[in-house]
Tab-separated table of N, CA and C in Angstrom:
chain	number	residue	atom	x	y	z
F	1024	MET	N	-86.154	-71.810	-69.956
F	1024	MET	CA	-85.745	-72.193	-68.636
F	1024	MET	C	-84.299	-71.769	-68.364
F	1025	GLU	N	-83.487	-71.800	-69.413
F	1025	GLU	CA	-82.091	-71.409	-69.240
F	1025	GLU	C	-81.984	-69.973	-68.762
F	1026	GLU	N	-82.862	-69.109	-69.287
F	1026	GLU	CA	-82.819	-67.695	-68.902
F	1026	GLU	C	-83.118	-67.532	-67.416
F	1027	ILE	N	-84.037	-68.329	-66.899
F	1027	ILE	CA	-84.382	-68.248	-65.481
F	1027	ILE	C	-83.168	-68.622	-64.635
F	1028	CYS	N	-82.469	-69.678	-65.032
F	1028	CYS	CA	-81.297	-70.116	-64.277
F	1028	CYS	C	-80.144	-69.118	-64.373
F	1029	LYS	N	-80.085	-68.355	-65.456
F	1029	LYS	CA	-78.996	-67.395	-65.654
F	1029	LYS	C	-79.130	-66.158	-64.768
F	1030	THR	N	-80.341	-65.896	-64.277
F	1030	THR	CA	-80.573	-64.697	-63.482
F	1030	THR	C	-80.098	-64.946	-62.061
F	1031	PRO	N	-78.973	-64.328	-61.654
F	1031	PRO	CA	-78.398	-64.630	-60.340
F	1031	PRO	C	-79.291	-64.189	-59.179
F	1032	ALA	N	-80.081	-63.163	-59.366
F	1032	ALA	CA	-80.902	-62.648	-58.265
F	1032	ALA	C	-81.998	-63.633	-57.867
F	1033	LEU	N	-82.382	-64.523	-58.775
F	1033	LEU	CA	-83.468	-65.454	-58.481
F	1033	LEU	C	-83.027	-66.608	-57.581
F	1034	ASN	N	-81.742	-66.961	-57.606
F	1034	ASN	CA	-81.216	-68.044	-56.786
F	1034	ASN	C	-82.059	-69.307	-56.943
F	1035	THR	N	-82.230	-69.754	-58.186
F	1035	THR	CA	-83.061	-70.917	-58.481
F	1035	THR	C	-82.250	-72.195	-58.428
F	1036	ASN	N	-82.962	-73.282	-58.201
F	1036	ASN	CA	-82.336	-74.595	-58.246
F	1036	ASN	C	-83.153	-75.488	-59.164
F	1037	ILE	N	-82.777	-76.737	-59.296
F	1037	ILE	CA	-83.432	-77.655	-60.235
F	1037	ILE	C	-84.888	-77.887	-59.860
F	1038	ILE	N	-85.195	-77.897	-58.577
F	1038	ILE	CA	-86.585	-78.102	-58.146
F	1038	ILE	C	-87.443	-76.908	-58.571
F	1039	ASP	N	-86.895	-75.707	-58.442
F	1039	ASP	CA	-87.626	-74.511	-58.883
F	1039	ASP	C	-87.924	-74.585	-60.374
F	1040	VAL	N	-86.934	-74.990	-61.146
F	1040	VAL	CA	-87.109	-75.094	-62.600
F	1040	VAL	C	-88.158	-76.146	-62.926
F	1041	GLN	N	-88.161	-77.267	-62.215
F	1041	GLN	CA	-89.167	-78.305	-62.450
F	1041	GLN	C	-90.567	-77.789	-62.125
F	1042	ARG	N	-90.688	-77.016	-61.050
F	1042	ARG	CA	-91.996	-76.448	-60.688
F	1042	ARG	C	-92.465	-75.437	-61.738
F	1043	ILE	N	-91.541	-74.627	-62.210
F	1043	ILE	CA	-91.878	-73.651	-63.248
F	1043	ILE	C	-92.352	-74.373	-64.501
F	1044	ARG	N	-91.607	-75.394	-64.912
F	1044	ARG	CA	-91.980	-76.176	-66.099
F	1044	ARG	C	-93.374	-76.781	-65.912
F	1045	LYS	N	-93.656	-77.327	-64.724
F	1045	LYS	CA	-94.964	-77.939	-64.458
F	1045	LYS	C	-96.073	-76.889	-64.523
F	1046	ASN	N	-95.837	-75.706	-63.951
F	1046	ASN	CA	-96.848	-74.649	-63.994
F	1046	ASN	C	-97.142	-74.205	-65.420
F	1047	ILE	N	-96.108	-74.073	-66.228
F	1047	ILE	CA	-96.317	-73.702	-67.629
F	1047	ILE	C	-97.111	-74.790	-68.343
F	1048	TYR	N	-96.746	-76.048	-68.100
F	1048	TYR	CA	-97.447	-77.178	-68.726
F	1048	TYR	C	-98.924	-77.173	-68.331
F	1049	GLU	N	-99.206	-77.017	-67.042
F	1049	GLU	CA	-100.592	-77.026	-66.565
F	1049	GLU	C	-101.388	-75.865	-67.155
F	1050	THR	N	-100.794	-74.700	-67.228
F	1050	THR	CA	-101.487	-73.541	-67.787
F	1050	THR	C	-101.727	-73.720	-69.277
F	1051	ARG	N	-100.723	-74.260	-69.992
F	1051	ARG	CA	-100.883	-74.494	-71.425
F	1051	ARG	C	-101.994	-75.505	-71.676
F	1052	LYS	N	-102.118	-76.521	-70.807
F	1052	LYS	CA	-103.186	-77.516	-70.946
F	1052	LYS	C	-104.555	-76.865	-70.861
F	1053	LYS	N	-104.682	-75.828	-70.030
F	1053	LYS	CA	-105.963	-75.137	-69.882
F	1053	LYS	C	-106.299	-74.323	-71.133
F	1054	ILE	N	-105.280	-73.851	-71.824
F	1054	ILE	CA	-105.487	-73.007	-72.997
F	1054	ILE	C	-105.794	-73.842	-74.233
F	1055	LEU	N	-105.056	-74.944	-74.411
F	1055	LEU	CA	-105.257	-75.809	-75.572
F	1055	LEU	C	-106.478	-76.692	-75.348
F	1056	PRO	N	-107.131	-77.157	-76.427
F	1056	PRO	CA	-108.302	-78.016	-76.258
F	1056	PRO	C	-107.918	-79.343	-75.597
F	1057	ALA	N	-108.858	-79.886	-74.824
F	1057	ALA	CA	-108.625	-81.148	-74.115
F	1057	ALA	C	-108.622	-82.317	-75.101
F	1058	ASN	N	-107.893	-83.357	-74.742
F	1058	ASN	CA	-107.911	-84.586	-75.540
F	1058	ASN	C	-109.241	-85.292	-75.325
F	1059	PRO	N	-109.804	-85.882	-76.383
F	1059	PRO	CA	-111.078	-86.595	-76.233
F	1059	PRO	C	-110.899	-87.860	-75.396
F	1060	ASN	N	-111.991	-88.257	-74.716
F	1060	ASN	CA	-111.957	-89.431	-73.843
F	1060	ASN	C	-112.504	-90.691	-74.496
F	1061	ASP	N	-113.243	-90.539	-75.592
F	1061	ASP	CA	-113.835	-91.714	-76.238
F	1061	ASP	C	-113.821	-91.523	-77.753
F	1062	LEU	N	-114.267	-92.555	-78.475
F	1062	LEU	CA	-114.229	-92.535	-79.932
F	1062	LEU	C	-115.114	-91.426	-80.511
F	1063	ALA	N	-116.259	-91.200	-79.915
F	1063	ALA	CA	-117.144	-90.127	-80.389
F	1063	ALA	C	-116.452	-88.769	-80.243
F	1064	GLY	N	-115.742	-88.613	-79.146
F	1064	GLY	CA	-114.999	-87.369	-78.924
F	1064	GLY	C	-113.893	-87.182	-79.934
F	1065	VAL	N	-113.246	-88.300	-80.328
F	1065	VAL	CA	-112.192	-88.233	-81.345
F	1065	VAL	C	-112.779	-87.755	-82.660
F	1066	HIS	N	-113.931	-88.343	-83.049
F	1066	HIS	CA	-114.554	-87.941	-84.310
F	1066	HIS	C	-114.989	-86.483	-84.264
F	1067	LYS	N	-115.552	-86.048	-83.140
F	1067	LYS	CA	-115.959	-84.647	-83.015
F	1067	LYS	C	-114.741	-83.740	-83.086
F	1068	SER	N	-113.671	-84.127	-82.412
F	1068	SER	CA	-112.451	-83.318	-82.435
F	1068	SER	C	-111.895	-83.198	-83.846
F	1069	LEU	N	-111.911	-84.311	-84.575
F	1069	LEU	CA	-111.398	-84.281	-85.945
F	1069	LEU	C	-112.255	-83.395	-86.836
F	1070	ASP	N	-113.586	-83.426	-86.617
F	1070	ASP	CA	-114.478	-82.589	-87.415
F	1070	ASP	C	-114.272	-81.102	-87.103
F	1071	ASP	N	-114.043	-80.793	-85.827
F	1071	ASP	CA	-113.899	-79.398	-85.398
F	1071	ASP	C	-112.474	-78.879	-85.527
F	1072	MET	N	-111.542	-79.773	-85.772
F	1072	MET	CA	-110.122	-79.419	-85.672
F	1072	MET	C	-109.691	-78.452	-86.756
F	1073	LYS	N	-108.968	-77.461	-86.320
F	1073	LYS	CA	-108.269	-76.571	-87.228
F	1073	LYS	C	-106.815	-76.983	-87.163
F	1074	PRO	N	-106.070	-76.854	-88.254
F	1074	PRO	CA	-104.665	-77.236	-88.183
F	1074	PRO	C	-103.925	-76.405	-87.137
F	1075	VAL	N	-103.131	-77.065	-86.319
F	1075	VAL	CA	-102.348	-76.374	-85.303
F	1075	VAL	C	-100.917	-76.311	-85.799
F	1076	THR	N	-100.403	-75.127	-85.914
F	1076	THR	CA	-99.044	-74.938	-86.399
F	1076	THR	C	-98.096	-74.827	-85.222
F	1077	LYS	N	-96.807	-74.872	-85.524
F	1077	LYS	CA	-95.822	-74.638	-84.474
F	1077	LYS	C	-96.013	-73.249	-83.897
F	1078	GLU	N	-96.416	-72.303	-84.757
F	1078	GLU	CA	-96.654	-70.952	-84.272
F	1078	GLU	C	-97.790	-70.960	-83.258
F	1079	GLY	N	-98.829	-71.777	-83.523
F	1079	GLY	CA	-99.949	-71.886	-82.590
F	1079	GLY	C	-99.519	-72.432	-81.246
F	1080	PHE	N	-98.691	-73.472	-81.262
F	1080	PHE	CA	-98.190	-74.025	-80.012
F	1080	PHE	C	-97.308	-73.013	-79.295
F	1081	LYS	N	-96.497	-72.309	-80.064
F	1081	LYS	CA	-95.616	-71.315	-79.454
F	1081	LYS	C	-96.441	-70.213	-78.817
F	1082	MET	N	-97.503	-69.787	-79.489
F	1082	MET	CA	-98.371	-68.767	-78.923
F	1082	MET	C	-99.003	-69.280	-77.627
F	1083	ALA	N	-99.377	-70.563	-77.593
F	1083	ALA	CA	-99.959	-71.138	-76.378
F	1083	ALA	C	-98.946	-71.136	-75.242
F	1084	ILE	N	-97.699	-71.435	-75.554
F	1084	ILE	CA	-96.658	-71.412	-74.525
F	1084	ILE	C	-96.454	-69.988	-74.015
F	1085	HIS	N	-96.371	-69.026	-74.934
F	1085	HIS	CA	-96.219	-67.624	-74.519
F	1085	HIS	C	-97.395	-67.206	-73.633
F	1086	LYS	N	-98.601	-67.582	-74.040
F	1086	LYS	CA	-99.804	-67.227	-73.278
F	1086	LYS	C	-99.754	-67.860	-71.892
F	1087	ALA	N	-99.322	-69.128	-71.817
F	1087	ALA	CA	-99.226	-69.806	-70.523
F	1087	ALA	C	-98.225	-69.103	-69.614
F	1088	VAL	N	-97.103	-68.713	-70.170
F	1088	VAL	CA	-96.095	-68.003	-69.375
F	1088	VAL	C	-96.674	-66.685	-68.867
F	1089	GLU	N	-97.409	-65.973	-69.707
F	1089	GLU	CA	-97.996	-64.697	-69.297
F	1089	GLU	C	-99.076	-64.874	-68.234
F	1090	VAL	N	-99.792	-66.012	-68.273
F	1090	VAL	CA	-100.800	-66.276	-67.247
F	1090	VAL	C	-100.129	-66.572	-65.913
F	1091	VAL	N	-99.073	-67.391	-65.950
F	1091	VAL	CA	-98.360	-67.743	-64.717
F	1091	VAL	C	-97.651	-66.520	-64.139
F	1092	TRP	N	-97.011	-65.719	-65.014
F	1092	TRP	CA	-96.285	-64.522	-64.584
F	1092	TRP	C	-96.804	-63.320	-65.360
F	1093	PRO	N	-97.836	-62.639	-64.861
F	1093	PRO	CA	-98.455	-61.534	-65.604
F	1093	PRO	C	-97.494	-60.408	-65.981
F	1094	ASN	N	-96.450	-60.192	-65.229
F	1094	ASN	CA	-95.532	-59.087	-65.503
F	1094	ASN	C	-94.305	-59.521	-66.292
F	1095	VAL	N	-94.348	-60.715	-66.850
F	1095	VAL	CA	-93.184	-61.246	-67.557
F	1095	VAL	C	-92.937	-60.481	-68.848
F	1096	GLU	N	-91.689	-60.370	-69.225
F	1096	GLU	CA	-91.310	-59.814	-70.522
F	1096	GLU	C	-90.626	-60.944	-71.295
F	1097	ILE	N	-91.262	-61.401	-72.342
F	1097	ILE	CA	-90.704	-62.484	-73.148
F	1097	ILE	C	-89.691	-61.872	-74.096
F	1098	VAL	N	-88.454	-62.316	-73.969
F	1098	VAL	CA	-87.368	-61.773	-74.770
F	1098	VAL	C	-87.033	-62.779	-75.859
F	1099	GLY	N	-87.091	-62.319	-77.093
F	1099	GLY	CA	-86.780	-63.201	-78.210
F	1099	GLY	C	-87.966	-64.080	-78.556
F	1100	ASN	N	-87.919	-64.645	-79.722
F	1100	ASN	CA	-89.021	-65.471	-80.193
F	1100	ASN	C	-88.637	-66.925	-80.331
F	1101	GLY	N	-87.520	-67.302	-79.804
F	1101	GLY	CA	-87.146	-68.697	-79.884
F	1101	GLY	C	-85.798	-68.861	-80.539
F	1102	CYS	N	-85.437	-70.079	-80.707
F	1102	CYS	CA	-84.113	-70.360	-81.246
F	1102	CYS	C	-84.157	-70.473	-82.767
F	1103	ARG	N	-83.005	-70.339	-83.351
F	1103	ARG	CA	-82.898	-70.421	-84.811
F	1103	ARG	C	-83.311	-71.793	-85.328
F	1104	PHE	N	-83.021	-72.835	-84.549
F	1104	PHE	CA	-83.378	-74.186	-84.966
F	1104	PHE	C	-84.879	-74.297	-85.209
F	1105	HIS	N	-85.698	-73.869	-84.241
F	1105	HIS	CA	-87.140	-73.988	-84.387
F	1105	HIS	C	-87.685	-73.026	-85.440
F	1106	LEU	N	-87.061	-71.883	-85.567
F	1106	LEU	CA	-87.479	-70.941	-86.600
F	1106	LEU	C	-87.231	-71.525	-87.991
F	1107	THR	N	-86.045	-72.103	-88.192
F	1107	THR	CA	-85.769	-72.699	-89.508
F	1107	THR	C	-86.643	-73.918	-89.756
F	1108	GLN	N	-87.008	-74.637	-88.702
F	1108	GLN	CA	-87.942	-75.750	-88.879
F	1108	GLN	C	-89.282	-75.245	-89.396
F	1109	ALA	N	-89.773	-74.168	-88.798
F	1109	ALA	CA	-91.051	-73.593	-89.243
F	1109	ALA	C	-90.956	-73.115	-90.688
F	1110	TRP	N	-89.848	-72.460	-91.025
F	1110	TRP	CA	-89.677	-71.978	-92.400
F	1110	TRP	C	-89.584	-73.151	-93.373
F	1111	TRP	N	-88.852	-74.193	-93.001
F	1111	TRP	CA	-88.721	-75.364	-93.873
F	1111	TRP	C	-90.074	-76.020	-94.086
F	1112	GLN	N	-90.884	-76.105	-93.044
F	1112	GLN	CA	-92.220	-76.687	-93.197
F	1112	GLN	C	-93.066	-75.865	-94.160
F	1113	SER	N	-92.907	-74.549	-94.137
F	1113	SER	CA	-93.662	-73.723	-95.086
F	1113	SER	C	-93.145	-73.932	-96.507
F	1114	VAL	N	-91.842	-74.114	-96.656
F	1114	VAL	CA	-91.269	-74.423	-97.981
F	1114	VAL	C	-91.912	-75.703	-98.513
F	1115	GLN	N	-92.030	-76.705	-97.658
F	1115	GLN	CA	-92.660	-77.962	-98.065
F	1115	GLN	C	-94.145	-77.755	-98.354
F	1116	GLN	N	-94.819	-77.029	-97.489
F	1116	GLN	CA	-96.256	-76.799	-97.631
F	1116	GLN	C	-96.592	-76.124	-98.960
F	1117	PHE	N	-95.754	-75.203	-99.398
F	1117	PHE	CA	-96.026	-74.473	-100.636
F	1117	PHE	C	-95.440	-75.164	-101.865
F	1118	GLY	N	-94.969	-76.390	-101.705
F	1118	GLY	CA	-94.477	-77.175	-102.836
F	1118	GLY	C	-93.153	-76.686	-103.389
F	1119	LEU	N	-92.293	-76.157	-102.520
F	1119	LEU	CA	-91.024	-75.582	-102.964
F	1119	LEU	C	-89.806	-76.423	-102.594
F	1120	SER	N	-90.001	-77.580	-101.983
F	1120	SER	CA	-88.856	-78.342	-101.473
F	1120	SER	C	-87.959	-78.876	-102.594
F	1121	VAL	N	-88.541	-79.263	-103.725
F	1121	VAL	CA	-87.717	-79.750	-104.840
F	1121	VAL	C	-86.839	-78.616	-105.368
F	1122	ASP	N	-87.431	-77.425	-105.502
F	1122	ASP	CA	-86.661	-76.258	-105.944
F	1122	ASP	C	-85.573	-75.917	-104.930
F	1123	TYR	N	-85.920	-75.989	-103.654
F	1123	TYR	CA	-84.966	-75.665	-102.594
F	1123	TYR	C	-83.743	-76.579	-102.670
F	1124	LYS	N	-83.971	-77.849	-102.907
F	1124	LYS	CA	-82.869	-78.825	-102.926
F	1124	LYS	C	-82.046	-78.767	-104.210
F	1125	ASN	N	-82.609	-78.176	-105.264
F	1125	ASN	CA	-81.912	-78.072	-106.542
F	1125	ASN	C	-80.952	-76.873	-106.480
F	1126	MET	N	-79.653	-77.164	-106.404
F	1126	MET	CA	-78.649	-76.103	-106.226
F	1126	MET	C	-78.578	-75.130	-107.403
F	1127	SER	N	-79.033	-75.545	-108.579
F	1127	SER	CA	-78.963	-74.641	-109.734
F	1127	SER	C	-80.285	-73.901	-109.973
F	1128	SER	N	-81.280	-74.166	-109.152
F	1128	SER	CA	-82.580	-73.520	-109.304
F	1128	SER	C	-82.538	-72.094	-108.764
F	1129	GLU	N	-83.015	-71.151	-109.572
F	1129	GLU	CA	-83.086	-69.753	-109.135
F	1129	GLU	C	-84.012	-69.620	-107.921
F	1130	ILE	N	-85.120	-70.345	-107.955
F	1130	ILE	CA	-86.065	-70.324	-106.838
F	1130	ILE	C	-85.404	-70.892	-105.583
F	1131	GLY	N	-84.718	-72.013	-105.735
F	1131	GLY	CA	-84.042	-72.642	-104.597
F	1131	GLY	C	-82.980	-71.735	-103.996
F	1132	GLN	N	-82.209	-71.094	-104.852
F	1132	GLN	CA	-81.180	-70.167	-104.348
F	1132	GLN	C	-81.821	-69.022	-103.573
F	1133	TRP	N	-82.909	-68.493	-104.112
F	1133	TRP	CA	-83.583	-67.380	-103.451
F	1133	TRP	C	-84.098	-67.816	-102.074
F	1134	ILE	N	-84.733	-68.988	-101.999
F	1134	ILE	CA	-85.256	-69.471	-100.716
F	1134	ILE	C	-84.114	-69.672	-99.721
F	1135	ARG	N	-83.032	-70.305	-100.157
F	1135	ARG	CA	-81.890	-70.549	-99.260
F	1135	ARG	C	-81.331	-69.234	-98.718
F	1136	HIS	N	-81.331	-68.218	-99.552
F	1136	HIS	CA	-80.844	-66.907	-99.097
F	1136	HIS	C	-81.739	-66.309	-98.011
F	1137	THR	N	-83.060	-66.585	-98.070
F	1137	THR	CA	-83.951	-66.027	-97.041
F	1137	THR	C	-83.582	-66.547	-95.651
F	1138	PHE	N	-83.017	-67.739	-95.586
F	1138	PHE	CA	-82.631	-68.282	-94.286
F	1138	PHE	C	-81.485	-67.478	-93.654
F	1139	GLY	N	-80.815	-66.674	-94.437
F	1139	GLY	CA	-79.773	-65.800	-93.919
F	1139	GLY	C	-80.324	-64.638	-93.110
F	1140	LEU	N	-81.619	-64.359	-93.232
F	1140	LEU	CA	-82.236	-63.288	-92.445
F	1140	LEU	C	-82.068	-63.533	-90.944
F	1141	LEU	N	-81.936	-64.786	-90.569
F	1141	LEU	CA	-81.787	-65.149	-89.153
F	1141	LEU	C	-80.545	-64.545	-88.522
F	1142	PHE	N	-79.558	-64.217	-89.341
F	1142	PHE	CA	-78.278	-63.758	-88.821
F	1142	PHE	C	-78.127	-62.233	-88.833
F	1143	LEU	N	-79.174	-61.551	-89.264
F	1143	LEU	CA	-79.141	-60.081	-89.266
F	1143	LEU	C	-79.542	-59.539	-87.902
F	1144	ASP	N	-79.153	-58.313	-87.632
F	1144	ASP	CA	-79.672	-57.623	-86.457
F	1144	ASP	C	-81.168	-57.455	-86.662
F	1145	PRO	N	-81.970	-57.607	-85.612
F	1145	PRO	CA	-83.424	-57.534	-85.768
F	1145	PRO	C	-83.919	-56.269	-86.467
F	1146	HIS	N	-83.282	-55.137	-86.230
F	1146	HIS	CA	-83.765	-53.905	-86.862
F	1146	HIS	C	-83.472	-53.853	-88.360
F	1147	GLU	N	-82.668	-54.777	-88.872
F	1147	GLU	CA	-82.335	-54.811	-90.302
F	1147	GLU	C	-83.204	-55.790	-91.093
F	1148	VAL	N	-83.915	-56.685	-90.407
F	1148	VAL	CA	-84.620	-57.786	-91.071
F	1148	VAL	C	-85.685	-57.283	-92.041
F	1149	SER	N	-86.573	-56.443	-91.565
F	1149	SER	CA	-87.681	-55.977	-92.401
F	1149	SER	C	-87.187	-55.218	-93.627
F	1150	GLU	N	-86.284	-54.296	-93.413
F	1150	GLU	CA	-85.756	-53.497	-94.520
F	1150	GLU	C	-85.029	-54.377	-95.540
F	1151	CYS	N	-84.226	-55.307	-95.057
F	1151	CYS	CA	-83.500	-56.208	-95.959
F	1151	CYS	C	-84.474	-57.069	-96.763
F	1152	PHE	N	-85.495	-57.579	-96.084
F	1152	PHE	CA	-86.462	-58.442	-96.775
F	1152	PHE	C	-87.169	-57.673	-97.882
F	1153	VAL	N	-87.620	-56.468	-97.566
F	1153	VAL	CA	-88.353	-55.663	-98.550
F	1153	VAL	C	-87.434	-55.189	-99.674
F	1154	ASN	N	-86.302	-54.631	-99.325
F	1154	ASN	CA	-85.428	-54.018	-100.336
F	1154	ASN	C	-84.603	-55.027	-101.122
F	1155	ASP	N	-84.121	-56.058	-100.463
F	1155	ASP	CA	-83.209	-56.980	-101.136
F	1155	ASP	C	-83.876	-58.265	-101.613
F	1156	PHE	N	-84.813	-58.795	-100.833
F	1156	PHE	CA	-85.396	-60.080	-101.201
F	1156	PHE	C	-86.614	-59.935	-102.097
F	1157	ILE	N	-87.578	-59.132	-101.689
F	1157	ILE	CA	-88.802	-58.990	-102.476
F	1157	ILE	C	-88.496	-58.444	-103.864
F	1158	SER	N	-87.582	-57.479	-103.944
F	1158	SER	CA	-87.251	-56.884	-105.247
F	1158	SER	C	-86.548	-57.877	-106.169
F	1159	ASP	N	-85.951	-58.919	-105.603
F	1159	ASP	CA	-85.199	-59.906	-106.384
F	1159	ASP	C	-85.917	-61.259	-106.469
F	1160	CYS	N	-87.150	-61.317	-105.997
F	1160	CYS	CA	-87.888	-62.578	-105.920
F	1160	CYS	C	-88.320	-63.059	-107.307
F	1161	PRO	N	-87.993	-64.312	-107.656
F	1161	PRO	CA	-88.486	-64.858	-108.928
F	1161	PRO	C	-90.016	-64.859	-108.946
F	1162	ASP	N	-90.583	-64.688	-110.121
F	1162	ASP	CA	-92.038	-64.621	-110.264
F	1162	ASP	C	-92.615	-66.034	-110.200
F	1163	ASP	N	-93.168	-66.382	-109.051
F	1163	ASP	CA	-93.733	-67.712	-108.843
F	1163	ASP	C	-94.797	-67.592	-107.757
F	1164	GLU	N	-95.985	-68.123	-108.015
F	1164	GLU	CA	-97.093	-68.019	-107.054
F	1164	GLU	C	-96.741	-68.661	-105.717
F	1165	ARG	N	-96.013	-69.768	-105.752
F	1165	ARG	CA	-95.629	-70.451	-104.517
F	1165	ARG	C	-94.714	-69.566	-103.670
F	1166	LEU	N	-93.819	-68.846	-104.333
F	1166	LEU	CA	-92.922	-67.940	-103.602
F	1166	LEU	C	-93.693	-66.769	-103.008
F	1167	LYS	N	-94.733	-66.324	-103.708
F	1167	LYS	CA	-95.559	-65.247	-103.155
F	1167	LYS	C	-96.216	-65.700	-101.855
F	1168	LYS	N	-96.664	-66.953	-101.821
F	1168	LYS	CA	-97.260	-67.494	-100.594
F	1168	LYS	C	-96.210	-67.608	-99.497
F	1169	TYR	N	-95.014	-68.040	-99.861
F	1169	TYR	CA	-93.917	-68.156	-98.893
F	1169	TYR	C	-93.560	-66.777	-98.332
F	1170	CYS	N	-93.490	-65.778	-99.200
F	1170	CYS	CA	-93.197	-64.404	-98.756
F	1170	CYS	C	-94.293	-63.891	-97.828
F	1171	ASP	N	-95.547	-64.159	-98.177
F	1171	ASP	CA	-96.655	-63.737	-97.316
F	1171	ASP	C	-96.557	-64.411	-95.951
F	1172	TYR	N	-96.214	-65.696	-95.947
F	1172	TYR	CA	-96.049	-66.436	-94.694
F	1172	TYR	C	-94.960	-65.794	-93.832
F	1173	LEU	N	-93.802	-65.532	-94.442
F	1173	LEU	CA	-92.708	-64.916	-93.682
F	1173	LEU	C	-93.106	-63.550	-93.153
F	1174	THR	N	-93.731	-62.748	-94.001
F	1174	THR	CA	-94.128	-61.393	-93.610
F	1174	THR	C	-95.161	-61.421	-92.492
F	1175	ASP	N	-96.192	-62.241	-92.655
F	1175	ASP	CA	-97.281	-62.284	-91.675
F	1175	ASP	C	-96.849	-62.850	-90.324
F	1176	ASN	N	-95.849	-63.729	-90.335
F	1176	ASN	CA	-95.466	-64.403	-89.097
F	1176	ASN	C	-94.167	-63.912	-88.466
F	1177	PHE	N	-93.228	-63.381	-89.281
F	1177	PHE	CA	-91.903	-63.117	-88.736
F	1177	PHE	C	-91.269	-61.780	-89.128
F	1178	ILE	N	-91.620	-61.210	-90.246
F	1178	ILE	CA	-90.903	-60.044	-90.764
F	1178	ILE	C	-91.540	-58.733	-90.327
F	1179	ASN	N	-92.826	-58.633	-90.502
F	1179	ASN	CA	-93.564	-57.410	-90.218
F	1179	ASN	C	-93.523	-57.068	-88.726
F	1180	GLU	N	-93.488	-55.793	-88.407
F	1180	GLU	CA	-93.474	-55.372	-87.004
F	1180	GLU	C	-94.748	-55.795	-86.274
F	1181	GLU	N	-95.855	-55.968	-87.002
F	1181	GLU	CA	-97.127	-56.384	-86.406
F	1181	GLU	C	-97.366	-57.882	-86.567
F	1182	SER	N	-96.356	-58.630	-86.978
F	1182	SER	CA	-96.526	-60.073	-87.194
F	1182	SER	C	-96.643	-60.827	-85.875
F	1183	LEU	N	-96.957	-62.115	-85.962
F	1183	LEU	CA	-97.076	-62.936	-84.757
F	1183	LEU	C	-95.780	-62.942	-83.953
F	1184	PHE	N	-94.656	-63.066	-84.640
F	1184	PHE	CA	-93.349	-63.131	-83.991
F	1184	PHE	C	-92.404	-62.134	-84.666
F	1185	PRO	N	-92.601	-60.853	-84.400
F	1185	PRO	CA	-91.781	-59.839	-85.080
F	1185	PRO	C	-90.331	-59.896	-84.627
F	1186	PRO	N	-89.426	-59.376	-85.460
F	1186	PRO	CA	-88.031	-59.303	-85.021
F	1186	PRO	C	-87.965	-58.498	-83.719
F	1187	GLN	N	-87.170	-58.961	-82.770
F	1187	GLN	CA	-87.036	-58.282	-81.475
F	1187	GLN	C	-85.902	-57.276	-81.535
F	1188	TYR	N	-86.121	-56.132	-80.946
F	1188	TYR	CA	-85.081	-55.108	-80.897
F	1188	TYR	C	-84.385	-55.145	-79.567
């Protein structure tokens, strides 16, 4: 929303921003599954439910924006705060949080260093990850899963949220 307000040619006000937010919300509601209305629906939803990740919600938001504005160009993939939250959740998911918190752990040091990728120019991220991080990665199955997660979602040019140029 901040980007919309920054564009001087649009001459937007708070009411415009509220309408835009409402349109995105309504469109996202159409894309995501509906909430169940009764107990049977809750049980069916739980049986059919696939885990929804932050990436899934983000994709739904991007899709909603594209439906509302077909010619939109989404710039950037979000803020560093939400990106590090997603990465931290994957660290926890793969059972690496104890290593991460241990300052003398080789695995923890390596993981903490990956968070520095956020501060590189986007065109340097993939090369740095492959040449500097993967080549120096401690041999651990959990780290291999973490690397695959980063590559599939954020590092690779064909990933869900590739580095933006």
